[in-house]
Structures are given as structure tokens and as C-alpha cells.
CSV table of C-alpha atoms and ligand atoms in Angstrom, one decimal:
chain,number,residue,atom,x,y,z
R,1,MET,CA,23.7,-21.1,16.4
R,2,TYR,CA,23.8,-22.2,12.8
R,3,ASN,CA,22.8,-20.7,9.5
R,4,SER,CA,20.7,-22.5,6.9
R,5,LYS,CA,21.8,-23.0,3.4
R,6,ILE,CA,19.9,-24.0,0.2
R,7,ILE,CA,21.5,-27.2,-0.9
R,8,GLY,CA,19.0,-28.4,-3.5
R,9,LEU,CA,16.4,-26.8,-5.8
R,10,GLY,CA,13.7,-28.1,-8.1
R,11,TYR,CA,10.6,-27.0,-10.0
R,12,PHE,CA,7.8,-28.5,-12.0
R,13,VAL,CA,5.3,-26.8,-14.4
R,14,PRO,CA,2.6,-28.6,-16.3
R,15,GLU,CA,3.2,-29.1,-20.1
R,16,ASN,CA,0.0,-27.3,-21.1
R,17,VAL,CA,0.9,-23.8,-22.3
R,18,VAL,CA,-1.9,-21.3,-22.4
R,19,THR,CA,-1.0,-18.1,-24.5
R,20,ASN,CA,-2.7,-14.7,-24.3
R,21,ASP,CA,-4.3,-15.5,-27.6
R,22,ASP,CA,-5.8,-18.7,-26.1
R,23,LEU,CA,-7.4,-16.5,-23.4
R,24,SER,CA,-8.7,-14.0,-25.9
R,25,LYS,CA,-10.8,-16.8,-27.5
R,26,VAL,CA,-12.8,-17.2,-24.3
R,27,MET,CA,-12.9,-13.7,-22.8
R,28,ASP,CA,-12.6,-10.1,-24.1
R,29,THR,CA,-8.9,-9.5,-23.7
R,30,ASP,CA,-5.9,-9.4,-26.0
R,31,ASP,CA,-2.2,-10.1,-26.1
R,32,GLU,CA,-1.2,-6.5,-26.3
R,33,TRP,CA,-3.3,-5.5,-23.2
R,34,ILE,CA,-1.9,-8.3,-21.1
R,35,GLN,CA,1.8,-7.9,-22.2
R,36,GLU,CA,1.7,-4.1,-21.7
R,37,ARG,CA,0.2,-4.2,-18.2
R,38,THR,CA,1.8,-7.4,-16.8
R,39,GLY,CA,4.6,-8.6,-19.1
R,40,ILE,CA,3.0,-12.0,-19.3
R,41,LYS,CA,3.1,-13.9,-22.7
R,42,GLU,CA,1.9,-17.3,-21.6
R,43,ARG,CA,1.3,-19.4,-18.5
R,44,ARG,CA,0.9,-23.2,-17.7
R,45,HIS,CA,-2.4,-24.8,-16.7
R,46,VAL,CA,-2.8,-28.3,-15.3
R,47,ILE,CA,-4.8,-30.8,-17.4
R,48,LYS,CA,-7.7,-32.3,-15.5
R,49,GLY,CA,-6.8,-35.5,-13.8
R,50,GLU,CA,-3.1,-35.2,-14.4
R,51,ASP,CA,-1.7,-32.9,-11.8
R,52,THR,CA,-2.7,-31.2,-8.5
R,53,THR,CA,-1.0,-28.8,-6.1
R,54,MET,CA,0.3,-31.7,-4.1
R,55,SER,CA,1.5,-33.8,-7.1
R,56,MET,CA,3.4,-30.9,-8.6
R,57,GLY,CA,4.9,-30.1,-5.2
R,58,VAL,CA,6.1,-33.7,-4.9
R,59,LYS,CA,7.7,-33.6,-8.4
R,60,ALA,CA,9.6,-30.4,-7.6
R,61,ALA,CA,10.6,-31.9,-4.2
R,62,LYS,CA,12.0,-35.1,-5.7
R,63,ILE,CA,14.3,-33.0,-8.0
R,64,ALA,CA,15.4,-30.8,-5.0
R,65,ILE,CA,16.1,-33.8,-2.8
R,66,GLU,CA,18.2,-35.5,-5.6
R,67,ARG,CA,20.2,-32.4,-6.3
R,68,ALA,CA,20.8,-31.9,-2.5
R,69,GLY,CA,22.4,-35.3,-2.5
R,70,ILE,CA,20.4,-36.4,0.6
R,71,ASP,CA,18.1,-39.3,1.2
R,72,LYS,CA,14.4,-38.6,1.8
R,73,ASP,CA,14.8,-39.9,5.3
R,74,ASP,CA,17.3,-37.2,6.0
R,75,ILE,CA,14.4,-34.7,5.9
R,76,ASP,CA,13.5,-33.6,9.4
R,77,PHE,CA,10.5,-31.3,8.6
R,78,ILE,CA,8.2,-30.3,5.7
R,79,VAL,CA,6.8,-26.9,5.0
R,80,PHE,CA,4.2,-26.5,2.3
R,81,ALA,CA,3.1,-23.1,1.1
R,82,THR,CA,0.0,-22.8,-1.0
R,83,LEU,CA,-3.3,-20.9,-1.4
R,84,SER,CA,-4.7,-23.8,-3.5
R,85,PRO,CA,-4.6,-27.0,-1.4
R,86,ASP,CA,-6.0,-30.2,-2.9
R,87,TYR,CA,-8.4,-30.5,0.1
R,88,TYR,CA,-9.9,-27.8,2.3
R,89,PHE,CA,-8.2,-29.9,5.0
R,90,PRO,CA,-5.8,-31.5,5.7
R,91,GLY,CA,-3.2,-29.3,3.9
R,92,PRO,CA,-0.8,-30.9,1.4
R,93,GLY,CA,2.2,-31.0,3.7
R,94,VAL,CA,1.0,-34.3,5.2
R,95,MET,CA,0.3,-35.7,1.8
R,96,VAL,CA,3.9,-35.0,0.8
R,97,GLN,CA,5.1,-36.9,3.8
R,98,SER,CA,3.0,-39.9,2.7
R,99,ASP,CA,3.7,-39.6,-1.0
R,100,LEU,CA,7.4,-39.4,-0.6
R,101,ASP,CA,7.3,-42.1,2.0
R,102,ILE,CA,9.2,-40.0,4.5
R,103,LYS,CA,9.2,-41.1,8.1
R,104,THR,CA,6.6,-39.4,10.4
R,105,VAL,CA,8.3,-36.0,10.6
R,106,GLY,CA,6.3,-32.8,11.2
R,107,ALA,CA,4.5,-31.2,8.3
R,108,LEU,CA,3.4,-27.5,8.3
R,109,ASP,CA,1.1,-25.7,5.9
R,110,VAL,CA,1.7,-22.1,5.3
R,111,ARG,CA,-1.2,-19.9,4.1
R,112,ASN,CA,0.5,-16.7,3.0
R,113,GLN,CA,-0.3,-16.6,-0.7
R,114,CYS,CA,2.4,-14.8,-2.7
R,115,SER,CA,4.6,-14.4,0.3
R,116,GLY,CA,4.1,-18.1,1.2
R,117,PHE,CA,7.5,-19.3,0.1
R,118,VAL,CA,9.3,-16.5,1.8
R,119,TYR,CA,7.4,-17.2,5.0
R,120,GLY,CA,8.2,-20.9,4.6
R,121,LEU,CA,11.9,-20.2,4.2
R,122,SER,CA,11.8,-18.1,7.3
R,123,VAL,CA,10.1,-20.8,9.4
R,124,ALA,CA,12.6,-23.4,8.1
R,125,ASP,CA,15.5,-21.1,8.8
R,126,GLN,CA,14.5,-20.6,12.4
R,127,TYR,CA,14.3,-24.4,13.1
R,128,ILE,CA,17.7,-24.9,11.6
R,129,LYS,CA,19.3,-21.9,13.3
R,130,THR,CA,18.2,-23.2,16.7
R,131,GLY,CA,19.6,-26.6,16.0
R,132,MET,CA,16.2,-28.3,16.2
R,133,TYR,CA,16.3,-29.7,12.6
R,134,LYS,CA,19.1,-30.3,10.1
R,135,ASN,CA,17.3,-30.6,6.7
R,136,VAL,CA,13.9,-29.0,5.9
R,137,LEU,CA,12.0,-29.4,2.7
R,138,VAL,CA,10.2,-26.2,1.7
R,139,ILE,CA,7.6,-26.4,-1.1
R,140,GLY,CA,5.6,-23.7,-2.9
R,141,SER,CA,2.9,-25.0,-5.3
R,142,GLU,CA,-0.3,-23.7,-6.8
R,143,VAL,CA,-3.1,-24.7,-9.1
R,144,HIS,CA,-4.9,-21.5,-10.0
R,145,SER,CA,-6.5,-22.5,-13.3
R,146,THR,CA,-9.2,-24.7,-11.8
R,147,GLY,CA,-10.6,-21.9,-9.8
R,148,LEU,CA,-10.5,-18.8,-12.1
R,149,ASP,CA,-13.4,-17.1,-13.8
R,150,PHE,CA,-12.8,-17.7,-17.5
R,151,THR,CA,-15.4,-15.1,-18.6
R,152,THR,CA,-14.8,-11.4,-19.3
R,153,ARG,CA,-16.0,-10.7,-15.8
R,154,GLY,CA,-12.8,-12.4,-14.4
R,155,ARG,CA,-10.3,-11.0,-17.0
R,156,GLY,CA,-8.6,-8.6,-14.6
R,157,VAL,CA,-7.5,-11.6,-12.5
R,158,THR,CA,-7.5,-14.6,-14.7
R,159,VAL,CA,-4.9,-13.4,-17.2
R,160,ILE,CA,-2.3,-13.0,-14.4
R,161,PHE,CA,-2.2,-16.4,-12.7
R,162,GLY,CA,-0.6,-19.7,-13.7
R,163,ASP,CA,0.1,-23.1,-12.2
R,164,GLY,CA,3.4,-24.6,-11.1
R,165,ALA,CA,5.6,-25.7,-8.2
R,166,GLY,CA,9.0,-25.2,-6.8
R,167,ALA,CA,11.0,-26.7,-3.9
R,168,ALA,CA,14.1,-26.2,-1.8
R,169,ILE,CA,16.1,-28.2,0.7
R,170,LEU,CA,17.5,-26.1,3.5
R,171,SER,CA,20.3,-27.6,5.4
R,172,ARG,CA,22.4,-26.7,8.4
R,173,GLU,CA,25.4,-24.5,7.7
R,174,GLU,CA,28.1,-24.2,10.3
R,175,ASP,CA,29.6,-21.0,8.8
R,176,THR,CA,27.3,-18.2,9.9
R,177,THR,CA,28.6,-15.8,7.2
R,178,ASN,CA,27.0,-18.1,4.6
R,179,GLY,CA,23.5,-19.1,3.7
R,180,ILE,CA,20.4,-17.3,4.8
R,181,LEU,CA,21.6,-14.1,6.6
R,182,SER,CA,18.2,-12.8,7.5
R,183,THR,CA,14.4,-13.0,6.9
R,184,HIS,CA,11.9,-10.2,7.5
R,185,LEU,CA,8.2,-10.7,7.5
R,186,HIS,CA,5.2,-8.3,7.6
R,187,SER,CA,1.5,-8.2,7.4
R,188,GLU,CA,-1.3,-5.6,7.2
R,189,GLY,CA,-4.6,-7.4,7.6
R,190,GLN,CA,-6.8,-4.3,7.1
R,191,HIS,CA,-6.3,-4.9,3.4
R,192,ALA,CA,-7.3,-8.6,3.5
R,193,GLU,CA,-10.2,-8.2,1.1
R,194,GLU,CA,-8.3,-6.3,-1.6
R,195,LEU,CA,-6.8,-9.5,-2.8
R,196,SER,CA,-8.8,-12.4,-1.6
R,197,LEU,CA,-11.0,-15.4,-2.2
R,198,ILE,CA,-13.9,-15.3,0.2
R,199,ALA,CA,-15.6,-18.7,-0.3
R,200,PRO,CA,-15.6,-21.3,1.0
R,201,GLY,CA,-14.9,-19.5,4.2
R,202,MET,CA,-16.2,-22.0,6.6
R,203,GLY,CA,-15.6,-19.8,9.7
R,204,THR,CA,-18.2,-17.3,8.5
R,205,ARG,CA,-20.5,-19.1,6.0
R,206,TRP,CA,-22.7,-22.0,6.4
R,207,VAL,CA,-22.1,-24.5,3.6
R,208,THR,CA,-25.7,-25.6,3.7
R,209,ASP,CA,-26.8,-22.0,3.0
R,210,ILE,CA,-24.4,-21.6,0.1
R,211,ILE,CA,-25.7,-24.8,-1.5
R,212,LYS,CA,-29.3,-23.7,-0.9
R,213,GLU,CA,-28.7,-20.3,-2.4
R,214,ASN,CA,-26.8,-21.7,-5.4
R,215,ASP,CA,-26.6,-18.2,-6.8
R,216,PRO,CA,-24.8,-18.0,-10.2
R,217,SER,CA,-24.0,-14.3,-9.6
R,218,ASP,CA,-22.1,-15.1,-6.4
R,219,VAL,CA,-18.5,-14.2,-7.2
R,220,SER,CA,-17.2,-15.0,-3.8
R,221,TYR,CA,-15.9,-18.3,-5.2
R,222,TYR,CA,-13.5,-16.4,-7.5
R,223,PRO,CA,-10.4,-14.5,-6.5
R,224,HIS,CA,-11.0,-10.8,-6.2
R,225,MET,CA,-8.2,-8.3,-6.7
R,226,ASN,CA,-8.3,-4.5,-6.5
R,227,GLY,CA,-5.5,-4.4,-9.1
R,228,GLN,CA,-4.3,-0.7,-8.8
R,229,PHE,CA,-4.4,-0.7,-5.0
R,230,VAL,CA,-2.4,-3.9,-4.9
R,231,PHE,CA,0.1,-2.5,-7.4
R,232,LYS,CA,0.6,0.7,-5.4
R,233,ASN,CA,1.1,-1.2,-2.2
R,234,ALA,CA,3.4,-3.8,-3.8
R,235,VAL,CA,5.9,-1.3,-5.1
R,236,VAL,CA,6.2,0.4,-1.7
R,237,ARG,CA,6.4,-2.8,0.4
R,238,PHE,CA,8.8,-4.6,-1.9
R,239,SER,CA,11.2,-1.7,-1.7
R,240,GLU,CA,10.8,-1.3,2.1
R,241,VAL,CA,11.4,-4.9,2.9
R,242,ILE,CA,14.4,-5.3,0.6
R,243,MET,CA,15.9,-2.2,2.3
R,244,GLU,CA,15.1,-3.6,5.7
R,245,GLY,CA,16.9,-6.9,4.9
R,246,LEU,CA,20.0,-5.1,3.5
R,247,MET,CA,20.3,-2.7,6.4
R,248,ALA,CA,20.0,-5.5,9.0
R,249,ASN,CA,23.1,-7.0,7.5
R,250,GLY,CA,25.0,-3.8,7.0
R,251,LEU,CA,24.6,-4.0,3.2
R,252,THR,CA,23.4,-1.7,0.5
R,253,ASN,CA,21.9,-2.0,-3.0
R,254,LYS,CA,25.5,-2.0,-4.3
R,255,ASP,CA,26.0,-5.4,-2.7
R,256,ILE,CA,23.1,-7.2,-4.5
R,257,ASP,CA,24.3,-9.7,-7.1
R,258,LEU,CA,20.8,-11.1,-7.9
R,259,LEU,CA,17.3,-10.0,-6.9
R,260,ILE,CA,14.6,-12.6,-7.4
R,261,PRO,CA,11.3,-10.8,-6.8
R,262,HIS,CA,8.0,-12.7,-6.5
R,263,GLN,CA,6.7,-12.7,-10.1
R,264,ALA,CA,3.6,-10.6,-9.5
R,265,ASN,CA,3.7,-8.4,-12.5
R,266,LEU,CA,6.7,-7.5,-14.6
R,267,ARG,CA,6.0,-3.8,-14.1
R,268,ILE,CA,6.3,-4.2,-10.4
R,269,SER,CA,9.7,-5.9,-10.8
R,270,GLN,CA,10.9,-3.2,-13.1
R,271,PHE,CA,9.8,-0.5,-10.7
R,272,VAL,CA,11.8,-2.2,-7.9
R,273,GLN,CA,14.8,-2.7,-10.2
R,274,LYS,CA,14.9,1.0,-11.1
R,275,LYS,CA,14.5,2.0,-7.4
R,276,PHE,CA,17.5,0.0,-6.4
R,277,GLY,CA,19.5,1.0,-9.5
R,278,LEU,CA,20.0,-2.7,-10.7
R,279,SER,CA,20.8,-3.8,-14.2
R,280,ASP,CA,18.7,-6.3,-16.2
R,281,LYS,CA,21.3,-8.9,-15.3
R,282,GLN,CA,20.8,-8.3,-11.6
R,283,VAL,CA,17.1,-9.1,-11.6
R,284,PHE,CA,15.6,-12.4,-12.6
R,285,ASN,CA,12.2,-12.5,-14.2
R,286,ASN,CA,10.3,-15.4,-15.8
R,287,ILE,CA,6.7,-14.1,-15.4
R,288,MET,CA,6.6,-13.8,-19.2
R,289,ARG,CA,6.5,-17.6,-19.5
R,290,TYR,CA,4.6,-18.7,-16.3
R,291,GLY,CA,2.5,-15.8,-15.2
R,292,ASN,CA,2.1,-15.3,-11.4
R,293,THR,CA,2.3,-18.7,-9.7
R,294,THR,CA,1.9,-17.2,-6.2
R,295,ALA,CA,3.8,-19.4,-3.6
R,296,ALA,CA,5.5,-21.2,-6.4
R,297,SER,CA,6.9,-18.2,-8.2
R,298,ILE,CA,10.1,-17.6,-6.1
R,299,PRO,CA,11.2,-21.3,-6.0
R,300,ILE,CA,10.6,-21.7,-9.7
R,301,ALA,CA,12.5,-18.5,-10.5
R,302,LEU,CA,15.3,-19.4,-8.0
R,303,THR,CA,15.7,-22.8,-9.6
R,304,GLU,CA,15.8,-21.5,-13.1
R,305,ALA,CA,18.3,-18.8,-12.2
R,306,TRP,CA,20.5,-21.4,-10.5
R,307,GLU,CA,20.2,-23.8,-13.5
R,308,GLN,CA,21.2,-21.0,-15.9
R,309,GLY,CA,24.4,-20.4,-13.9
R,310,LYS,CA,23.2,-17.0,-12.7
R,311,ILE,CA,24.0,-17.7,-9.1
R,312,LYS,CA,27.6,-18.2,-8.1
R,313,GLN,CA,29.1,-19.2,-4.8
R,314,GLY,CA,29.5,-16.0,-2.6
R,315,ASP,CA,26.8,-14.1,-4.5
R,316,LEU,CA,24.4,-12.0,-2.5
R,317,VAL,CA,20.9,-13.2,-3.5
R,318,VAL,CA,17.8,-11.3,-2.4
R,319,LEU,CA,14.3,-12.8,-2.5
R,320,ALA,CA,11.3,-10.6,-1.9
R,321,ALA,CA,7.6,-11.1,-2.0
R,322,PHE,CA,4.3,-9.2,-1.6
R,323,GLY,CA,0.8,-10.4,-1.8
R,324,SER,CA,-2.6,-11.2,-0.4
R,325,GLY,CA,-3.1,-10.4,3.3
R,326,PHE,CA,-1.4,-8.1,2.6
R,327,THR,CA,1.8,-9.9,3.5
R,328,TRP,CA,5.3,-9.3,2.5
R,329,GLY,CA,8.8,-10.4,3.3
R,330,SER,CA,12.5,-10.7,2.2
R,331,VAL,CA,15.3,-13.2,2.5
R,332,ILE,CA,18.9,-12.2,2.2
R,333,ILE,CA,21.2,-15.1,1.2
R,334,ARG,CA,25.0,-15.3,0.9
R,335,TRP,CA,25.2,-18.2,-1.6
L,1,LIG,N1,-8.0,-7.5,-20.9
L,1,LIG,C1,-8.5,-6.3,-21.4
L,1,LIG,N2,-9.0,-5.4,-20.6
L,1,LIG,C2,-9.0,-5.6,-19.3
L,1,LIG,C3,-8.5,-6.7,-18.7
L,1,LIG,C4,-8.0,-7.7,-19.6
L,1,LIG,N3,-7.4,-8.9,-19.1
L,1,LIG,N4,-8.6,-6.6,-17.4
L,1,LIG,C5,-9.1,-5.5,-17.1
L,1,LIG,N5,-9.4,-4.8,-18.3
L,1,LIG,C6,-10.0,-3.5,-18.4
L,1,LIG,C7,-10.8,-3.1,-17.3
L,1,LIG,O1,-12.1,-3.6,-17.3
L,1,LIG,C8,-10.8,-1.6,-17.4
L,1,LIG,O2,-11.7,-1.2,-18.3
L,1,LIG,P1,-12.6,0.1,-18.1
L,1,LIG,O3,-11.7,1.2,-18.0
L,1,LIG,O4,-13.5,0.1,-19.3
L,1,LIG,O5,-13.4,-0.2,-16.8
L,1,LIG,C9,-9.4,-1.3,-17.9
L,1,LIG,O6,-9.0,-2.5,-18.6
L,1,LIG,C10,-8.4,-0.9,-16.9
L,1,LIG,O7,-8.5,-1.8,-15.8
L,1,LIG,P2,-7.6,-1.6,-14.6
L,1,LIG,O8,-7.9,-2.7,-13.6
L,1,LIG,O9,-7.7,-0.2,-14.1
L,1,LIG,O10,-6.2,-1.9,-15.3
L,1,LIG,P3,-4.8,-1.6,-14.7
L,1,LIG,O11,-4.1,-0.7,-15.6
L,1,LIG,O12,-4.8,-1.3,-13.3
L,1,LIG,O13,-4.2,-3.0,-14.9
L,1,LIG,C11,-3.6,-4.9,-13.5
L,1,LIG,C12,-4.7,-4.1,-14.2
L,1,LIG,C13,-2.7,-5.5,-14.6
L,1,LIG,C14,-4.3,-6.1,-12.7
L,1,LIG,C15,-2.8,-4.0,-12.6
L,1,LIG,O14,-3.7,-3.3,-11.8
L,1,LIG,C16,-1.9,-4.7,-11.8
L,1,LIG,O15,-0.9,-5.3,-12.3
L,1,LIG,N6,-2.0,-4.7,-10.5
L,1,LIG,C17,-1.2,-5.4,-9.6
L,1,LIG,C18,-1.8,-6.8,-9.5
L,1,LIG,C19,-0.8,-7.8,-9.2
L,1,LIG,O16,0.4,-7.7,-9.5
L,1,LIG,N7,-1.3,-8.7,-8.5
L,1,LIG,C20,-0.5,-9.8,-8.1
L,1,LIG,C21,0.3,-9.3,-6.9
L,1,LIG,S1,-0.1,-10.0,-5.5
L,1,LIG,C22,-0.1,-11.6,-5.8
L,1,LIG,O17,0.8,-12.1,-6.5
L,1,LIG,C23,-1.2,-12.3,-5.2
């Protein structure tokens, strides 16, 4: 048995900054409401024709590969987590294989929304643990801005989400006291529709009917979120799954050096911080600048924390996510 270790990290966000004031020009909202409820000050949106989920993922991956000091052909497997693929099918994993001109390794797409990167790390970790692969590229990337409702009708969702991508190279680690110590994953599908985008759901809806109906009041093309219900579930599940990960390794909250929660809402992160008795320095947040970038949020935050020298060798780093599905999970890492 081996462990897996993160040996390279990278992120990419589009240059286009959209502030709360920018949004208040197109919908009935304001900076104070958004900051008070979510902590978000601004987010990035792609510019039409410049970037896509796949292209941002590739940009983040190139940085991660370079920092890992490996060649692209050392990559044995690709995992791509997103809820906003460029095409309905195929998923962006295979496009990364082609765009980076990597040999014909396997490429897997993960559809677990905000927990997507945590699920992706868990999959990569199992392949490395068993010895099947040595280096796995894991990407989380999202373009939300092209699919949001920029009218007052959509304000409860649209102000929260932003675009961006992050990537990590996981590599074989012989010392099993180092690297990823555990991953824990969960789901509760009875709440699938509380945070969802129903259309185009080709398993249930005939595309020809949708085109014929062409109903402008049909909101199934926009993400729907039961915000307060999501909030209440998030704070419980974040706490549970962090505790589950700590206990599985004989650790407690006192052992945490840095918690990087999925950047869902600053209030959720603050709730979890308080629950675990962590200081501001022990929790990394960047939702203020990027909004909620779903599968990209943890790899962007992890990369920024690492770039800012907030992660040192030997530190206990905890990643945790909760989101649509509902799905949630944690990753405990000895850096
Ligand atoms: N600007 C101004 N007013 C708004 C806005 C907005 N952007 N959005 C909603 N409102 C209004 C509502 O219409 C409502 O008005 P009403 O009382 O006249 O009907 C009022 O503000 C309160 O709306 P609520 O939805 O009850 O507001 P709440 O305090 O619950 O905050 C929020 C909404 C921020 C979405 C909150 O519920 C939340 O953070 N939930 C968790 C959501 C989350 O984190 N999602 C992401 C996690 S999962 C993932 O990452 C996929």
C-alpha cells in the first residue's frame, strides 16, 4: 500500500471582475445584502469566446504539472470535476487529454458539484493507494456565469456563484504517515432538487418537446437553490464529515493546522470555524474575491493558501465540502 501526496497545485481565474455593485445594476440587490449574507465582495466571470470550463482547467493543470516537476507524459490518469461541462457529452476530461497532448490515459468526469474536487481526490487516492497509478491529475473547473439568471428572479442564486479552475497532481508517496490520510464521502439524494439544475435532463425530458414549448417562464434551465435549507444542512454535514475524518485517524480539532472548506458561503465557514474552535489563521477563505466556484473552490483556495506560505511540511490540512446532491466529504492530509 502507498499513500498519495499533492506535489503540484495551480489555479486560473478569468480577469473579468464582477462586483456586487455591477450586479445591482442589472437586478434588485445591493452590496450590503450580499456581503452580510454571504461574505462575497466580487467574483470572476468569463468573457464570451475567451475561456471555457475546459480551457480554464487546462490552464490550471499546466501550472500544477510544472510545479510538480513532472512531464505531462508522467500522468497516468485524469479526473475532471465540474457541473458545467463544455459539452453535454463527452465530459471535459477527454478534452484535457487531447489539449495537453497526454498519451491515451484514462479520463474520468466527476459530477458531484461542490463536493466534486473532494470526490475527485478520493478517486485518485484509491488508484494511487492500490499501486495502479503513480501520478493523477485532478481538476475542478466551473463556468457558472453563462447559465445564471441575471434578473431579479435569479438574485438568490446568481450573486453567489463565480467562474474559475484549480488543479492538483497527486503522486505516489511511500511513507504512509504522509500525504492523504483518509477521505470520507457521503450522499443524500432525497434532497437532490433542493440545489439543482433540472434542464436539460435528457433522461426525463424530450428535447423536441422543450424546443416546441419554448416557454420563457420555464426556469428549469436555471439553477434552483432552497438557500436556507441548504445552509442548515451544510453546517451540520461539514461538521460531521470533518469529525469523521479526524476520528478515523485518531486526531482531534486540536490537531488541525489549516481547514480549507469549500467556499459556499462565508457564514457557513465561520460557523464551522467556531464549532471546531479554530482561529482565523487556521481557516482559509477567499470567497470574498471569487464567490462560490463549486468544484473549483477547494483547489483554488488550496493553491492560494500554499502560495501564501500558509501550508508547511508536516501540517495537518483538512479539506471539506458540501453541496448539491446533497453530497459531502472530507480529506485529511499530512502535508
Ligand atoms: N439581494 C437582495 N435580496 C435578496 C437577494 C439578493 N441577492 N436574494 C434574495 N433576496 C431576498 C429574498 O427575495 C427574500 O425577500 P422576501 O423576504 O421579500 O421574500 C429575502 O431576501 C430573504 O431571502 P432568503 O433566501 O430567505 O435569504 P437568506 O437570509 O436565507 O439568504 C442565502 C439567502 C444567502 C442564499 C442563504 O440562504 C445561504 O447562504 N444559503 C446557503 C446557500 C449556499 O451556501 N449555497 C451554496 C452551498 S452548496 C454549493 O456550493 C452548491
